[in-house]
C-alpha cells in the first residue's frame, strides 16, 4: 500500500513539511483533503492538482491565529523595577507575541529612560501626568498590537505567562462574546511574611467575588474593547478599579499565571492602608464611582 507520507508529499510538498511539524496539524490536514487522498490511493497514476491555494486559506483561517500584543507600562523613577519587568517579557517578544513595549514616564529623575532605551522600548515622557493619563496616552500611541497589556513596573510576570495569554486570546477569537472580555493574572507578592500572604488571599477573594483586579495584576484587553469602554479615565488614583468596574465581573477572566509584585504591603502605615482599602471597598462593593472614592484613597 502506498505510504501516507508519500501521498501527502505528492499532493502538496510545502504543506506536508509544515504540517509534519505537528501530529495535530497533520491529522487536521488529512481530514481536510480526505476525499482527494482516497481518490489518490484508488488511482495513484492519475495526476493530482497541488493544494497550494487551499493551503494558504487553511493556514490563515484554521491553523494558527497570529497574536499581537502591545505592552504599556507607566513609570516614575522605576529603573530597578523596570529591569525585572522587562526581563519577563523577553520570551514573549522572542516568539513574536509582543510586538512593542511602550514606556510612558511621569517625570523620572533616575535612569528609567536608559533602561527602557537599552531594552528597545518606545519611550514617551508625559511630565507630571497621572498614571491613568499616561496609560491612556500609551494606549493611543500603540500601533502594532490588536491586544493591549497594561503593566506596572513593579510587576514581574511568571515564566510561561504568554502561552496562557495566547490561549485566552485564541479562545476569545472563537467565542461570540470573546471580543468583549479581558484578562488579568493571579497576584503574588515577592515579599515573605504573613502580611504578604494575607494580602494575596484577599486579592484572590476579591478577584473571584467582584472581578476587580488591582493594577499590579496586569490587564490584558483587546484594543477594540478598550476603545469602546473609553479607555482609562483621568483619575489621580483608583484607575485600575475604575476600568475593571466598566469591564464588568462577568467579562473578566483570571489566568492561572501569576503576576509577582515587588511591592510590600507592610511598607505603608496602618491608617493609610485602611483608608485605601476602604476606598477600594467603596468602588468594588458599594459601586461608588471611582471619581468620588478617590478622595478617600488619599
mmCIF file with all atom_site columns, C-alpha atoms in Angstrom, residues 50-58:
data_model
loop_
_atom_site.group_PDB
_atom_site.id
_atom_site.type_symbol
_atom_site.label_atom_id
_atom_site.label_alt_id
_atom_site.label_comp_id
_atom_site.label_asym_id
_atom_site.label_entity_id
_atom_site.label_seq_id
_atom_site.pdbx_PDB_ins_code
_atom_site.Cartn_x
_atom_site.Cartn_y
_atom_site.Cartn_z
_atom_site.occupancy
_atom_site.B_iso_or_equiv
_atom_site.pdbx_formal_charge
_atom_site.auth_seq_id
_atom_site.auth_comp_id
_atom_site.auth_asym_id
_atom_site.auth_atom_id
_atom_site.pdbx_PDB_model_num
ATOM 1 C CA . UNK A 1 50 ? -1.453 20.815 -5.968 1.00 0.00 ? 50 UNK A CA 1
ATOM 2 C CA . UNK A 1 51 ? -3.193 22.213 -2.930 1.00 0.00 ? 51 UNK A CA 1
ATOM 3 C CA . UNK A 1 52 ? -1.100 25.349 -2.583 1.00 0.00 ? 52 UNK A CA 1
ATOM 4 C CA . UNK A 1 53 ? -4.056 27.714 -2.766 1.00 0.00 ? 53 UNK A CA 1
ATOM 5 C CA . UNK A 1 54 ? -6.071 25.626 -0.360 1.00 0.00 ? 54 UNK A CA 1
ATOM 6 C CA . UNK A 1 55 ? -3.056 25.506 1.929  1.00 0.00 ? 55 UNK A CA 1
ATOM 7 C CA . UNK A 1 56 ? -2.791 29.260 2.234  1.00 0.00 ? 56 UNK A CA 1
ATOM 8 C CA . UNK A 1 57 ? -6.501 29.577 3.030  1.00 0.00 ? 57 UNK A CA 1
ATOM 9 C CA . UNK A 1 58 ? -6.364 26.719 5.536  1.00 0.00 ? 58 UNK A CA 1
#
